[in-house]
Coordinates of C-alpha atoms in Angstrom, one line a residue:
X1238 CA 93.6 119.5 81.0
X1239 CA 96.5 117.4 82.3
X1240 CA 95.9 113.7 81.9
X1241 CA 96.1 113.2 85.2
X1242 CA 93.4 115.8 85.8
X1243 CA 91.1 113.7 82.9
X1244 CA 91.7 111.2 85.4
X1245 CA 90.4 112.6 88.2
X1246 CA 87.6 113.9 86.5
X1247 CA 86.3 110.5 85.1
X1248 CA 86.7 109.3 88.7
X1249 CA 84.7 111.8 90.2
X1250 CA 82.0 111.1 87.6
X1251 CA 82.3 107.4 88.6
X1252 CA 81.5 107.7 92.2
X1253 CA 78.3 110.5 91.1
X1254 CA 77.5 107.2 89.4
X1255 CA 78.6 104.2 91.7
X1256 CA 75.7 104.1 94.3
X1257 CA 73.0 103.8 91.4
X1258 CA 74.9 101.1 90.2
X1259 CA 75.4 99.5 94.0
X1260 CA 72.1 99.7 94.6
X1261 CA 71.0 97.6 91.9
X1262 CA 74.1 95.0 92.6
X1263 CA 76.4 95.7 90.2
X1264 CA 79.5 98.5 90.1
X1265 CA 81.5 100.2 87.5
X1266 CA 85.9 100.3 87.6
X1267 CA 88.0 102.5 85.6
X1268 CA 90.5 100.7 83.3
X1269 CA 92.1 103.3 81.1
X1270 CA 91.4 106.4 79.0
X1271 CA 92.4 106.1 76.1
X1272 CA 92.4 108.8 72.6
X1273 CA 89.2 110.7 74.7
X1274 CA 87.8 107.0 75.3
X1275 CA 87.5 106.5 78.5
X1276 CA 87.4 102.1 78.6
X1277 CA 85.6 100.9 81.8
X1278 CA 84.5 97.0 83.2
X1279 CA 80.7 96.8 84.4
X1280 CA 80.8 94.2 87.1
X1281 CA 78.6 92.5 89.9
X1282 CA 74.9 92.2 88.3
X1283 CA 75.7 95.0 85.6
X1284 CA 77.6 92.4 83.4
X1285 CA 74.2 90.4 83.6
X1286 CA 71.7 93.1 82.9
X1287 CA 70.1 93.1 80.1
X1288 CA 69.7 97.6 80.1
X1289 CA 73.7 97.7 80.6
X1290 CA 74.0 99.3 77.1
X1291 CA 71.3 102.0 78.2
X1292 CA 73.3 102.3 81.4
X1293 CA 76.4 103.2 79.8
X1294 CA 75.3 105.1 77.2
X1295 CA 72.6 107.1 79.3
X1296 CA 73.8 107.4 82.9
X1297 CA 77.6 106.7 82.5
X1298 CA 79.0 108.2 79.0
X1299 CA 76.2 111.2 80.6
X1300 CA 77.9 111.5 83.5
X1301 CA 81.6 111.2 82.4
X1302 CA 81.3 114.1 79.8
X1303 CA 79.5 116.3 82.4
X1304 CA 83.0 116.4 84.1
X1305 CA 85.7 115.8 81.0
X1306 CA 83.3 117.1 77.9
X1307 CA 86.7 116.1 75.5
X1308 CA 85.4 112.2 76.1
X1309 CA 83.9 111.1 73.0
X1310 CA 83.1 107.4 73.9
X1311 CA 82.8 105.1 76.8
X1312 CA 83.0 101.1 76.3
X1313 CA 82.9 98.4 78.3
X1314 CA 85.5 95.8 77.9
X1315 CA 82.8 93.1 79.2
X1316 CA 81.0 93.8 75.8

């Protein structure tokens, strides 16, 4: 896989993600990927939440690897 395709495929994962997020206040933007990391900034009242961790871990790092299975980690530069 191309990194631009990695890309694209950790995008497409965000918006599967996005209106759970939305719904609750907060969002989720991309900021680089990075030695199958992919980095990312929790924002609006994710950044506050005190289950953001669980978020990430459960519902985004999910998510992301259901589309690019080589990402080993997500983290949240907020954290």
């Amino acid at each position: 896989m191309t990194a631009q395709e990695l890309k694209s495929n950790v995008e497409k994962a965000l918006e599967e993600i996005r209106p759970f997020l939305q719904n609750d206040g907060g969002d989720i933007e991309l900021i680089s990927i990075e030695n199958n990391e992919v980095i990312v900034q929790l924002q609006g009242a994710c950044t506050s939440c005190s289950v953001n961790q669980m978020t990430l871990k459960s519902g985004v790092e999910m998510t992301i690897k259901k589309y690019a299975p080589q990402i080993e980690k997500v983290t949240n530069v907020g954290v």
